[in-house]
CSV table of C-alpha atoms and ligand atoms in Angstrom, one decimal:
chain,number,residue,atom,x,y,z
A,1,MET,CA,-20.5,-44.1,-57.3
A,2,PRO,CA,-22.9,-45.3,-59.8
A,3,ARG,CA,-25.2,-46.6,-57.1
A,4,THR,CA,-24.7,-43.2,-55.6
A,5,SER,CA,-25.9,-41.5,-58.5
A,6,ALA,CA,-28.8,-43.8,-59.0
A,7,ARG,CA,-29.9,-43.1,-55.9
A,8,LEU,CA,-29.6,-39.2,-56.2
A,9,ASP,CA,-31.7,-39.7,-59.4
A,10,ALA,CA,-34.5,-41.6,-57.7
A,11,LEU,CA,-34.2,-39.1,-54.9
A,12,ARG,CA,-35.2,-36.6,-57.4
A,13,ALA,CA,-37.9,-38.7,-59.3
A,14,ARG,CA,-39.7,-39.2,-55.8
A,15,LEU,CA,-39.3,-35.4,-54.7
A,16,ALA,CA,-40.9,-34.5,-57.8
A,17,VAL,CA,-43.9,-35.7,-57.4
A,18,PRO,CA,-45.0,-33.8,-54.0
A,19,ALA,CA,-43.4,-30.9,-55.5
A,20,GLN,CA,-45.6,-30.9,-58.5
A,21,LEU,CA,-48.8,-31.9,-56.8
A,22,ASP,CA,-47.9,-28.5,-54.5
A,23,GLN,CA,-47.5,-26.7,-57.9
A,24,ALA,CA,-51.0,-28.1,-59.3
A,25,ALA,CA,-52.2,-26.5,-56.0
A,26,ALA,CA,-50.6,-23.5,-56.3
A,27,LEU,CA,-52.1,-22.8,-59.7
A,28,LEU,CA,-55.6,-23.8,-58.4
A,29,THR,CA,-54.9,-21.2,-55.8
A,30,TRP,CA,-53.7,-18.6,-58.1
A,31,ASP,CA,-56.8,-19.1,-60.5
A,32,GLU,CA,-59.2,-18.7,-57.1
A,33,ALA,CA,-57.7,-15.3,-56.3
A,34,THR,CA,-57.9,-14.2,-60.0
A,35,TYR,CA,-60.5,-15.8,-62.4
A,36,LEU,CA,-62.6,-18.6,-60.4
A,37,PRO,CA,-66.4,-17.9,-60.4
A,38,ALA,CA,-67.7,-17.6,-56.9
A,39,GLY,CA,-69.9,-20.9,-57.8
A,40,GLY,CA,-66.6,-22.9,-57.9
A,41,ALA,CA,-65.2,-22.0,-54.7
A,42,GLU,CA,-66.6,-24.9,-52.7
A,43,ALA,CA,-65.6,-27.5,-55.4
A,44,ARG,CA,-62.1,-25.8,-55.4
A,45,GLY,CA,-61.7,-26.1,-51.5
A,46,ARG,CA,-62.3,-29.9,-52.0
A,47,GLN,CA,-59.8,-30.0,-54.8
A,48,LEU,CA,-56.9,-28.3,-52.5
A,49,ALA,CA,-57.8,-30.5,-49.5
A,50,ASN,CA,-57.2,-33.6,-51.8
A,51,LEU,CA,-54.0,-32.4,-53.4
A,52,ALA,CA,-52.4,-31.2,-50.2
A,53,ARG,CA,-53.3,-34.7,-48.6
A,54,LEU,CA,-51.7,-36.6,-51.5
A,55,SER,CA,-48.7,-34.4,-51.3
A,56,HIS,CA,-48.5,-35.0,-47.5
A,57,GLU,CA,-48.5,-38.9,-48.2
A,58,HIS,CA,-45.9,-38.6,-50.9
A,59,THR,CA,-43.6,-36.9,-48.3
A,60,ILE,CA,-44.2,-39.3,-45.5
A,61,ASP,CA,-43.7,-42.3,-47.6
A,62,PRO,CA,-41.1,-44.7,-45.8
A,63,GLY,CA,-39.8,-45.8,-49.0
A,64,LEU,CA,-38.6,-41.9,-49.2
A,65,ASP,CA,-37.4,-42.0,-46.0
A,66,GLU,CA,-35.2,-45.4,-46.3
A,67,LEU,CA,-33.7,-43.7,-49.5
A,68,VAL,CA,-32.6,-40.8,-47.8
A,69,ALA,CA,-31.2,-42.8,-44.9
A,70,GLU,CA,-29.1,-44.4,-47.5
A,71,LEU,CA,-28.1,-41.2,-48.9
A,72,GLU,CA,-26.9,-40.0,-45.7
A,73,GLY,CA,-24.7,-42.8,-45.5
A,74,ASP,CA,-23.0,-41.7,-48.9
A,75,VAL,CA,-22.7,-38.1,-47.5
A,76,ALA,CA,-21.0,-39.4,-44.3
A,77,ALA,CA,-18.7,-41.7,-46.7
A,78,GLY,CA,-17.9,-38.3,-48.6
A,79,ALA,CA,-19.3,-39.8,-51.8
A,80,ILE,CA,-21.8,-36.9,-52.0
A,81,VAL,CA,-20.5,-33.3,-51.4
A,82,ASP,CA,-21.6,-29.7,-51.7
A,83,ALA,CA,-24.9,-28.7,-53.3
A,84,GLU,CA,-26.1,-32.4,-53.4
A,85,ALA,CA,-25.1,-32.9,-49.5
A,86,ALA,CA,-27.2,-29.7,-48.9
A,87,LEU,CA,-30.1,-31.3,-51.0
A,88,VAL,CA,-29.9,-34.7,-48.8
A,89,ARG,CA,-29.7,-32.5,-46.0
A,90,GLU,CA,-32.5,-30.3,-46.8
A,91,THR,CA,-34.9,-33.4,-47.6
A,92,ARG,CA,-34.2,-34.9,-44.2
A,93,ARG,CA,-35.2,-31.4,-42.8
A,94,ALA,CA,-38.8,-31.0,-44.6
A,95,LEU,CA,-39.2,-34.9,-44.3
A,96,ASP,CA,-38.8,-34.7,-40.4
A,97,ARG,CA,-41.0,-31.8,-40.4
A,98,ALA,CA,-43.6,-33.6,-42.1
A,99,ARG,CA,-43.7,-36.4,-39.9
A,100,ARG,CA,-43.5,-34.7,-36.4
A,101,VAL,CA,-46.8,-32.9,-36.7
A,102,PRO,CA,-49.5,-35.7,-36.6
A,103,ALA,CA,-51.9,-36.0,-39.6
A,104,ASP,CA,-54.9,-35.3,-37.3
A,105,LEU,CA,-53.3,-32.0,-36.0
A,106,VAL,CA,-52.6,-30.8,-39.9
A,107,GLY,CA,-56.3,-31.7,-40.6
A,108,ALA,CA,-57.8,-29.8,-37.4
A,109,ILE,CA,-55.5,-26.6,-38.5
A,110,ALA,CA,-56.7,-26.8,-42.0
A,111,GLN,CA,-60.5,-26.9,-41.1
A,112,GLN,CA,-59.8,-24.1,-38.4
A,113,ARG,CA,-58.2,-21.9,-40.9
A,114,VAL,CA,-61.5,-22.1,-43.0
A,115,ARG,CA,-63.8,-21.4,-40.0
A,116,GLY,CA,-61.1,-19.1,-38.4
A,117,ARG,CA,-60.8,-16.8,-41.9
A,118,GLY,CA,-64.7,-17.2,-42.0
A,119,ALA,CA,-65.4,-15.7,-38.5
A,120,TRP,CA,-62.8,-13.3,-39.2
A,121,ALA,CA,-64.3,-11.8,-42.3
A,122,ALA,CA,-67.8,-11.8,-40.6
A,123,ALA,CA,-66.4,-10.1,-37.3
A,124,ARG,CA,-64.6,-7.5,-39.5
A,125,THR,CA,-67.4,-6.5,-41.5
A,126,ALA,CA,-69.9,-6.2,-38.4
A,127,ASP,CA,-66.8,-4.9,-36.1
A,128,ASP,CA,-67.7,-7.5,-33.8
A,129,TYR,CA,-64.8,-9.1,-32.2
A,130,ALA,CA,-66.7,-11.6,-30.2
A,131,VAL,CA,-67.6,-13.3,-33.2
A,132,PHE,CA,-64.0,-14.0,-33.8
A,133,ALA,CA,-62.6,-14.4,-30.4
A,134,PRO,CA,-63.8,-18.2,-29.9
A,135,GLU,CA,-62.2,-19.1,-33.3
A,136,LEU,CA,-59.0,-17.3,-32.5
A,137,ARG,CA,-58.8,-19.2,-29.0
A,138,THR,CA,-59.1,-22.6,-31.0
A,139,MET,CA,-56.4,-21.6,-33.3
A,140,ILE,CA,-54.0,-20.4,-30.8
A,141,ALA,CA,-54.5,-23.6,-28.7
A,142,LEU,CA,-53.8,-25.8,-32.2
A,143,GLN,CA,-50.8,-23.8,-33.0
A,144,ARG,CA,-49.2,-24.3,-29.3
A,145,GLU,CA,-49.9,-28.1,-29.9
A,146,ARG,CA,-48.2,-27.7,-33.5
A,147,ALA,CA,-45.3,-25.9,-32.0
A,148,ALA,CA,-44.8,-28.6,-29.5
A,149,ALA,CA,-44.6,-31.3,-32.1
A,150,LEU,CA,-42.3,-29.3,-34.3
A,151,ASP,CA,-39.8,-28.6,-31.3
A,152,GLY,CA,-40.8,-29.5,-27.6
A,153,ALA,CA,-37.5,-28.1,-26.5
A,154,VAL,CA,-37.6,-24.3,-27.4
A,155,PRO,CA,-40.5,-21.6,-26.3
A,156,ALA,CA,-43.7,-22.4,-28.7
A,157,TYR,CA,-43.1,-19.1,-30.6
A,158,ASP,CA,-39.8,-19.6,-31.5
A,159,ALA,CA,-40.9,-23.0,-33.0
A,160,LEU,CA,-43.4,-21.3,-35.2
A,161,LEU,CA,-41.2,-18.3,-35.9
A,162,ASP,CA,-38.7,-21.1,-37.4
A,163,GLU,CA,-41.4,-22.1,-39.9
A,164,TYR,CA,-41.0,-18.7,-41.8
A,165,GLU,CA,-37.2,-17.6,-40.7
A,166,ARG,CA,-35.2,-20.6,-39.8
A,167,GLY,CA,-33.2,-20.3,-36.9
A,168,ALA,CA,-34.7,-16.9,-35.8
A,169,THR,CA,-35.6,-16.4,-32.0
A,170,ALA,CA,-38.2,-14.0,-30.4
A,171,ALA,CA,-35.2,-12.9,-28.3
A,172,GLU,CA,-33.3,-11.8,-31.5
A,173,VAL,CA,-36.4,-10.3,-33.1
A,174,ALA,CA,-36.9,-8.3,-30.0
A,175,ALA,CA,-33.3,-7.0,-29.8
A,176,LEU,CA,-33.4,-5.8,-33.3
A,177,PHE,CA,-37.0,-4.4,-32.9
A,178,GLY,CA,-35.5,-2.6,-29.5
A,179,GLU,CA,-32.7,-1.2,-31.6
A,180,LEU,CA,-35.2,0.0,-34.4
A,181,ARG,CA,-38.0,1.5,-32.0
A,182,ALA,CA,-36.3,4.3,-30.2
A,183,GLU,CA,-34.5,5.4,-33.6
A,184,LEU,CA,-37.7,4.9,-35.6
A,185,LEU,CA,-40.0,7.2,-33.2
A,186,ASP,CA,-37.3,9.8,-33.1
A,187,LEU,CA,-37.0,10.2,-36.7
A,188,TRP,CA,-40.8,10.4,-36.9
A,189,ARG,CA,-41.0,13.0,-34.1
A,190,GLY,CA,-38.7,14.9,-36.5
A,191,ILE,CA,-41.1,14.5,-39.5
A,192,GLN,CA,-44.1,15.6,-37.5
A,193,ALA,CA,-42.3,18.9,-36.4
A,194,SER,CA,-40.8,19.5,-40.0
A,195,PRO,CA,-42.8,22.4,-41.7
A,196,VAL,CA,-42.6,20.1,-44.7
A,197,ARG,CA,-45.8,18.6,-46.2
A,198,PRO,CA,-45.5,16.8,-49.1
A,199,ASP,CA,-48.4,17.4,-51.7
A,200,VAL,CA,-49.8,13.5,-51.8
A,201,ALA,CA,-53.0,14.6,-53.3
A,202,ILE,CA,-51.3,14.8,-56.9
A,203,LEU,CA,-51.1,10.9,-56.5
A,204,HIS,CA,-55.3,11.0,-56.5
A,205,ARG,CA,-55.9,12.9,-59.6
A,206,ARG,CA,-57.3,10.6,-62.7
A,207,TYR,CA,-54.8,7.8,-63.8
A,208,PRO,CA,-57.1,5.7,-66.1
A,209,GLU,CA,-56.9,1.9,-65.3
A,210,ALA,CA,-55.8,0.9,-68.8
A,211,ALA,CA,-52.9,3.7,-68.9
A,212,GLN,CA,-51.7,2.3,-65.5
A,213,GLU,CA,-51.8,-1.4,-66.3
A,214,ALA,CA,-49.6,-0.6,-69.5
A,215,PHE,CA,-47.3,1.5,-67.3
A,216,VAL,CA,-46.9,-1.0,-64.8
A,217,LYS,CA,-46.0,-4.0,-67.1
A,218,GLU,CA,-43.5,-1.7,-69.0
A,219,THR,CA,-42.2,-0.8,-65.5
A,220,VAL,CA,-41.5,-4.2,-64.2
A,221,ALA,CA,-40.5,-5.5,-67.2
A,222,ALA,CA,-37.6,-2.7,-67.3
A,223,LEU,CA,-36.6,-3.9,-63.9
A,224,GLY,CA,-36.1,-7.5,-64.8
A,225,PHE,CA,-39.5,-9.3,-64.2
A,226,ASP,CA,-39.3,-11.9,-67.5
A,227,PHE,CA,-43.0,-11.9,-68.9
A,228,GLU,CA,-41.7,-15.1,-71.1
A,229,ARG,CA,-41.4,-16.7,-67.6
A,230,GLY,CA,-44.2,-14.9,-65.9
A,231,ARG,CA,-47.4,-13.2,-65.7
A,232,LEU,CA,-49.3,-10.0,-64.2
A,233,ASP,CA,-52.9,-10.4,-63.4
A,234,ARG,CA,-55.5,-8.6,-61.3
A,235,THR,CA,-56.9,-9.6,-57.9
A,236,ALA,CA,-58.0,-8.1,-54.7
A,237,HIS,CA,-55.1,-8.8,-52.4
A,238,PRO,CA,-51.8,-8.6,-54.4
A,239,PHE,CA,-49.5,-11.7,-54.2
A,240,ALA,CA,-46.7,-13.3,-56.2
A,241,MET,CA,-46.8,-17.2,-56.6
A,242,ARG,CA,-44.5,-19.7,-58.6
A,243,VAL,CA,-46.3,-22.4,-60.3
A,244,GLY,CA,-43.4,-23.9,-61.5
A,245,ALA,CA,-40.0,-23.5,-63.2
A,246,GLY,CA,-40.5,-21.1,-65.8
A,247,ASP,CA,-44.1,-19.8,-64.5
A,248,VAL,CA,-44.3,-17.1,-61.9
A,249,ARG,CA,-47.5,-15.2,-61.5
A,250,ILE,CA,-47.6,-11.8,-59.9
A,251,THR,CA,-50.9,-9.8,-59.3
A,252,THR,CA,-52.3,-6.3,-58.6
A,253,ARG,CA,-55.3,-4.2,-58.4
A,254,TYR,CA,-55.8,-1.0,-60.0
A,255,ASP,CA,-57.5,2.3,-58.7
A,256,ALA,CA,-58.1,5.0,-61.2
A,257,ARG,CA,-57.8,7.4,-58.3
A,258,HIS,CA,-54.7,5.9,-56.8
A,259,LEU,CA,-51.6,6.0,-58.9
A,260,GLY,CA,-49.5,4.5,-56.2
A,261,ALA,CA,-51.5,1.5,-55.3
A,262,ALA,CA,-50.7,-0.5,-58.3
A,263,LEU,CA,-47.6,0.8,-59.3
A,264,PHE,CA,-46.0,0.3,-56.1
A,265,SER,CA,-47.5,-3.1,-55.0
A,266,SER,CA,-46.6,-4.4,-58.9
A,267,ILE,CA,-42.9,-3.4,-58.2
A,268,HIS,CA,-43.0,-5.3,-54.7
A,269,GLU,CA,-44.7,-8.3,-56.3
A,270,ALA,CA,-42.2,-8.1,-59.3
A,271,GLY,CA,-39.6,-8.3,-56.4
A,272,HIS,CA,-40.9,-11.3,-55.0
A,273,GLY,CA,-41.3,-12.6,-58.8
A,274,MET,CA,-37.8,-12.1,-59.9
A,275,TYR,CA,-36.7,-13.9,-56.6
A,276,GLU,CA,-38.9,-16.8,-57.6
A,277,GLN,CA,-37.9,-16.6,-61.5
A,278,ASN,CA,-34.3,-17.0,-60.8
A,279,LEU,CA,-34.3,-19.9,-58.1
A,280,PRO,CA,-31.8,-22.6,-59.1
A,281,ASP,CA,-33.5,-24.6,-62.0
A,282,ALA,CA,-31.2,-27.6,-61.5
A,283,TYR,CA,-33.0,-27.9,-58.0
A,284,ALA,CA,-36.5,-27.2,-59.3
A,285,ASP,CA,-38.9,-29.5,-57.8
A,286,THR,CA,-36.7,-30.3,-54.7
A,287,PRO,CA,-36.4,-28.5,-51.0
A,288,LEU,CA,-33.1,-26.7,-52.4
A,289,GLY,CA,-35.1,-25.1,-55.0
A,290,GLU,CA,-37.1,-22.9,-52.7
A,291,PRO,CA,-36.3,-19.6,-51.1
A,292,ALA,CA,-34.2,-19.2,-48.2
A,293,SER,CA,-36.8,-17.9,-46.1
A,294,LEU,CA,-39.7,-15.2,-45.8
A,295,GLY,CA,-37.5,-12.8,-44.8
A,296,PHE,CA,-35.0,-12.9,-47.8
A,297,HIS,CA,-38.2,-13.2,-49.9
A,298,GLU,CA,-39.5,-9.7,-48.2
A,299,SER,CA,-35.8,-8.5,-48.7
A,300,GLN,CA,-36.2,-8.8,-52.4
A,301,SER,CA,-39.4,-7.1,-52.8
A,302,ARG,CA,-38.7,-4.2,-50.7
A,303,LEU,CA,-35.7,-3.7,-52.3
A,304,TRP,CA,-37.3,-3.0,-55.7
A,305,GLU,CA,-40.2,-1.4,-54.0
A,306,ASN,CA,-38.3,0.9,-51.7
A,307,LEU,CA,-34.6,1.4,-52.8
A,308,VAL,CA,-35.4,1.3,-56.5
A,309,GLY,CA,-38.9,2.4,-57.0
A,310,ARG,CA,-39.4,5.1,-54.4
A,311,SER,CA,-35.8,6.5,-55.0
A,312,GLY,CA,-35.0,10.1,-56.2
A,313,PRO,CA,-32.6,8.9,-58.8
A,314,TYR,CA,-34.9,6.2,-60.2
A,315,TRP,CA,-37.7,8.9,-61.1
A,316,GLU,CA,-35.3,11.5,-62.4
A,317,GLY,CA,-34.8,8.8,-65.1
A,318,ALA,CA,-38.5,7.7,-65.4
A,319,TYR,CA,-40.6,10.7,-64.3
A,320,PRO,CA,-40.8,11.8,-68.0
A,321,ARG,CA,-42.2,8.5,-69.1
A,322,LEU,CA,-44.8,8.6,-66.2
A,323,GLN,CA,-46.0,12.1,-67.4
A,324,ALA,CA,-46.4,10.9,-71.1
A,325,ALA,CA,-48.3,7.8,-69.9
A,326,PHE,CA,-50.8,9.8,-68.1
A,327,PRO,CA,-51.4,13.1,-70.3
A,328,GLY,CA,-52.0,16.3,-68.4
A,329,ALA,CA,-52.2,14.6,-65.2
A,330,LEU,CA,-48.7,15.7,-63.7
A,331,ASP,CA,-47.7,18.3,-66.2
A,332,ASP,CA,-47.9,20.9,-63.7
A,333,VAL,CA,-45.6,18.5,-60.9
A,334,PRO,CA,-41.9,18.8,-60.9
A,335,VAL,CA,-40.0,15.4,-60.2
A,336,ALA,CA,-39.1,16.3,-56.7
A,337,THR,CA,-42.8,17.1,-55.8
A,338,PHE,CA,-43.6,13.6,-57.1
A,339,VAL,CA,-40.8,11.9,-55.0
A,340,ALA,CA,-41.8,13.7,-51.7
A,341,ALA,CA,-45.4,12.6,-52.3
A,342,ILE,CA,-44.6,8.9,-52.9
A,343,ASN,CA,-42.6,9.1,-49.7
A,344,GLY,CA,-45.0,11.0,-47.5
A,345,VAL,CA,-44.9,10.0,-44.0
A,346,ARG,CA,-48.3,10.1,-42.2
A,347,PRO,CA,-49.5,8.2,-39.3
A,348,SER,CA,-52.1,5.4,-40.1
A,349,LEU,CA,-54.0,2.9,-38.0
A,350,ILE,CA,-53.5,0.3,-41.0
A,351,ARG,CA,-50.6,-1.7,-41.6
A,352,VAL,CA,-50.6,-2.4,-45.2
A,353,GLU,CA,-51.1,1.8,-45.8
A,354,ALA,CA,-48.3,2.6,-43.7
A,355,ASP,CA,-45.3,4.5,-45.0
A,356,GLU,CA,-41.4,3.2,-44.8
A,357,VAL,CA,-40.9,4.9,-41.2
A,358,THR,CA,-43.9,4.0,-39.5
A,359,TYR,CA,-44.5,0.6,-40.8
A,360,HIS,CA,-42.3,-1.1,-38.7
A,361,LEU,CA,-43.8,0.2,-35.5
A,362,HIS,CA,-47.1,-1.7,-36.7
A,363,VAL,CA,-45.2,-5.0,-37.2
A,364,MET,CA,-43.6,-4.4,-33.4
A,365,LEU,CA,-47.2,-4.2,-32.2
A,366,ARG,CA,-48.1,-7.2,-33.5
A,367,PHE,CA,-45.0,-9.4,-32.7
A,368,GLY,CA,-45.6,-8.3,-28.9
A,369,LEU,CA,-49.0,-9.1,-28.9
A,370,GLU,CA,-48.8,-12.7,-30.9
A,371,ARG,CA,-46.0,-13.6,-28.6
A,372,ASP,CA,-48.0,-12.9,-25.5
A,373,LEU,CA,-51.1,-14.9,-27.2
A,374,ILE,CA,-49.0,-17.9,-27.8
A,375,SER,CA,-47.4,-17.9,-24.4
A,376,GLY,CA,-50.5,-17.4,-22.9
A,377,VAL,CA,-49.4,-14.0,-21.0
A,378,LEU,CA,-52.3,-12.5,-23.2
A,379,ASP,CA,-55.7,-13.9,-23.1
A,380,VAL,CA,-57.8,-13.7,-26.3
A,381,ALA,CA,-60.5,-11.7,-24.5
A,382,ASP,CA,-58.1,-9.0,-23.7
A,383,LEU,CA,-56.6,-8.7,-27.1
A,384,PRO,CA,-58.5,-5.3,-28.1
A,385,ALA,CA,-57.6,-3.5,-25.1
A,386,ALA,CA,-54.0,-4.7,-25.3
A,387,TRP,CA,-54.1,-3.4,-29.0
A,388,ALA,CA,-55.0,-0.3,-28.2
A,389,GLU,CA,-52.7,-0.1,-25.5
A,390,ALA,CA,-49.8,-0.9,-27.7
A,391,SER,CA,-51.1,1.4,-30.4
A,392,ARG,CA,-51.1,4.6,-28.2
A,393,GLU,CA,-48.0,3.7,-27.1
A,394,LEU,CA,-46.0,2.9,-30.6
A,395,LEU,CA,-48.4,5.1,-33.1
A,396,GLY,CA,-49.6,7.6,-30.6
A,397,VAL,CA,-53.4,6.9,-31.4
A,398,ALA,CA,-55.6,3.9,-30.3
A,399,PRO,CA,-57.9,2.5,-33.1
A,400,PRO,CA,-61.5,3.8,-33.0
A,401,ASP,CA,-62.8,0.6,-33.4
A,402,ASP,CA,-61.6,-3.1,-33.9
A,403,ARG,CA,-61.9,-3.1,-37.6
A,404,GLN,CA,-58.8,-0.9,-37.5
A,405,GLY,CA,-57.2,-2.4,-34.5
A,406,CYS,CA,-57.1,-6.2,-34.2
A,407,LEU,CA,-59.5,-7.2,-36.9
A,408,GLN,CA,-57.5,-5.3,-39.7
A,409,ASP,CA,-55.0,-8.6,-40.7
A,410,VAL,CA,-56.1,-12.0,-41.7
A,411,HIS,CA,-53.0,-13.5,-40.3
A,412,TRP,CA,-54.1,-14.9,-37.1
A,413,SER,CA,-57.4,-16.1,-38.4
A,414,VAL,CA,-55.3,-18.5,-40.5
A,415,GLY,CA,-53.1,-19.5,-37.9
A,416,LEU,CA,-49.8,-17.4,-39.2
A,417,PHE,CA,-48.0,-16.6,-36.0
A,418,GLY,CA,-44.4,-15.8,-36.0
A,419,TYR,CA,-44.8,-14.3,-39.6
A,420,PHE,CA,-45.1,-10.6,-39.1
A,421,PRO,CA,-41.7,-10.2,-37.9
A,422,THR,CA,-40.3,-11.6,-41.2
A,423,TYR,CA,-41.7,-8.2,-42.9
A,424,THR,CA,-39.5,-5.8,-40.8
A,425,LEU,CA,-36.6,-8.5,-40.8
A,426,GLY,CA,-36.8,-8.5,-44.8
A,427,THR,CA,-36.8,-4.5,-45.0
A,428,LEU,CA,-33.6,-4.5,-42.7
A,429,LEU,CA,-32.0,-7.1,-45.1
A,430,SER,CA,-32.9,-5.1,-48.3
A,431,VAL,CA,-30.8,-1.9,-47.0
A,432,GLN,CA,-28.2,-4.3,-45.8
A,433,LEU,CA,-28.2,-6.0,-49.3
A,434,TRP,CA,-28.2,-2.8,-51.1
A,435,GLU,CA,-25.0,-1.4,-49.3
A,436,ALA,CA,-23.2,-4.8,-50.0
A,437,MET,CA,-24.2,-4.3,-53.6
A,438,ALA,CA,-22.9,-0.8,-53.7
A,439,ARG,CA,-19.4,-1.6,-52.4
A,440,ASP,CA,-19.5,-4.1,-55.3
A,441,LEU,CA,-21.0,-2.2,-58.0
A,442,GLY,CA,-20.2,1.3,-57.0
A,443,ASP,CA,-22.5,4.3,-56.9
A,444,LEU,CA,-26.0,3.0,-57.7
A,445,ASP,CA,-27.8,6.2,-58.0
A,446,ASP,CA,-26.2,6.6,-61.7
A,447,ALA,CA,-27.7,3.0,-62.6
A,448,LEU,CA,-31.2,4.2,-61.3
A,449,ARG,CA,-31.1,7.5,-63.2
A,450,SER,CA,-30.0,5.9,-66.5
A,451,GLY,CA,-32.3,2.9,-66.1
A,452,ARG,CA,-29.5,0.1,-66.1
A,453,PHE,CA,-31.0,-2.7,-63.7
A,454,ALA,CA,-29.6,-5.4,-65.1
A,455,PRO,CA,-26.6,-5.1,-62.9
A,456,ILE,CA,-28.6,-4.7,-59.8
A,457,LEU,CA,-30.8,-8.0,-60.7
A,458,ALA,CA,-27.5,-9.8,-61.6
A,459,TRP,CA,-26.0,-9.2,-58.3
A,460,LEU,CA,-29.4,-10.5,-56.6
A,461,VAL,CA,-29.0,-13.5,-58.3
A,462,GLU,CA,-25.6,-14.3,-57.8
A,463,HIS,CA,-25.7,-13.6,-54.0
A,464,VAL,CA,-29.2,-14.6,-53.3
A,465,HIS,CA,-31.3,-16.2,-56.0
A,466,ARG,CA,-29.0,-18.8,-57.2
A,467,HIS,CA,-28.5,-20.4,-53.9
A,468,GLY,CA,-32.1,-21.4,-53.3
A,469,ALA,CA,-32.4,-22.7,-49.7
A,470,ARG,CA,-28.8,-24.0,-49.8
A,471,PHE,CA,-27.8,-22.0,-46.9
A,472,THR,CA,-29.9,-21.2,-43.6
A,473,PRO,CA,-30.8,-17.4,-43.7
A,474,ARG,CA,-28.5,-16.5,-41.4
A,475,GLU,CA,-25.3,-18.1,-43.5
A,476,LEU,CA,-26.7,-16.5,-46.6
A,477,ALA,CA,-26.9,-13.1,-45.0
A,478,VAL,CA,-23.2,-13.4,-43.9
A,479,ARG,CA,-22.3,-14.7,-47.3
A,480,ALA,CA,-24.1,-12.2,-49.2
A,481,THR,CA,-23.5,-8.8,-46.9
A,482,GLY,CA,-20.4,-9.8,-44.9
A,483,GLY,CA,-22.4,-9.8,-41.8
A,484,PRO,CA,-25.5,-11.2,-39.9
A,485,LEU,CA,-28.7,-9.2,-40.1
A,486,ALA,CA,-28.5,-5.9,-38.6
A,487,ALA,CA,-30.5,-2.7,-38.0
A,488,ALA,CA,-28.0,0.0,-38.6
A,489,PRO,CA,-27.8,0.0,-42.3
A,490,PHE,CA,-31.9,0.7,-42.4
A,491,LEU,CA,-31.6,3.3,-40.1
A,492,ARG,CA,-28.7,5.0,-41.8
A,493,TYR,CA,-30.9,4.9,-45.0
A,494,ALA,CA,-33.8,6.2,-43.5
A,495,ARG,CA,-32.0,8.9,-41.7
A,496,ALA,CA,-30.5,10.3,-44.9
A,497,LYS,CA,-33.5,9.7,-46.9
A,498,TYR,CA,-36.0,11.1,-44.7
A,499,GLY,CA,-33.7,13.5,-43.2
A,500,ALA,CA,-33.4,15.0,-46.6
A,501,LEU,CA,-36.9,14.8,-47.6
A,502,TYR,CA,-38.1,16.5,-44.5
A,503,ARG,CA,-35.0,19.0,-44.4
A,504,LEU,CA,-34.3,17.7,-41.0
A,505,GLY,CA,-31.4,19.2,-38.8
B,1,LIG,ZN1,-44.2,-8.9,-49.6
């Protein structure tokens, strides 16, 4: 037994090295997105490349491999159980994955990311897909290679999806999306036929940035984002990032003519941030101290953004505070008008501007196309035409140019294939978690109205956050909600909420 515990200590000491190198890289990345002067960008790229190389070297160190093999013997002998057995298992998984992809391929992908992102940005500015197409073709070839290295026994797309949502397959995603699609299109048709037209112009009055910043900070702190263990800064494209235990950075951008932009993106990122702040400290710097999956991560951001931050009961409580924060701006606007405006459903060609109902149609469009690009059913040259066709079919309108079509998202340029579905999976899960929480805590509307958010956060910590990556996403969904991921709770929620807002029959 003493030898077992010494081995576990040695494991943690070894794992801490690559983990902390990654954290240093995270801080440099955060700085790059917030304060780094343009002149420092090139040097920052070199710093990050070296840190990534060092971290990889420590991960594939044969000494670590031997140590894990000994610990696997201890697990088999029953000397290590529960969370520590999970730690050994998850470490093995991380090591295997790190070893499977050859170093040259890792390097080629890292380089292609920089080239791809640059070409994508240039193509987008010039609205010229031809500038991006050759780089996209190269990236797809590299991702197919990576998929084959990760798991040659499954379709390439499934191997890539597994990186973000462990255990998920394209077939399962397609089944869930199929269930969603007809119902969402039906709901959307009802909304379009409704005479109700939310007054979204009220969100574009003058809302001074300084007042927005103060209000946003007060709001996310009230929800449970801990400023003793986190920060909120400005950036161009909002994100959340854990630098280390007790240090979680969230970011936003302010627009004096758009009240919703900073407010809802901040609540969203705070949802991600609260998950990161409440991961198990005891397993910090190990694979077990990580979030369960991207889908689970997005479930947290969407829960706070949509089920809390865009709900009627929440604003019944918070609206007077909002009116006071912007003297004169909303004096003539009743709370119901405000709630209708922040939930306005409008067709948009741009995914990140889409509402709760039509958002998933954007994700479905990308899922179908990226699966076909990876399998080779769709050639890179035919992407703009395929995008336009899918857009007409799903959103009822084709983009007038590629900038508002297949060049709008950065993901594919940096090799993120299999990532988009997690946005919708997370949203489905957010409502499923909310229903399970309501079964445990009773009617949540009252808590929202009176600003009692602590029980909501405590429930999420207890059922999701504190487990880190101990369970697979599927196991954790069952443990937390009583069943596997499903579309029905979200559809119930969307029908009830938008049926009331748009007075649908
Ligand atoms: Zn998110």
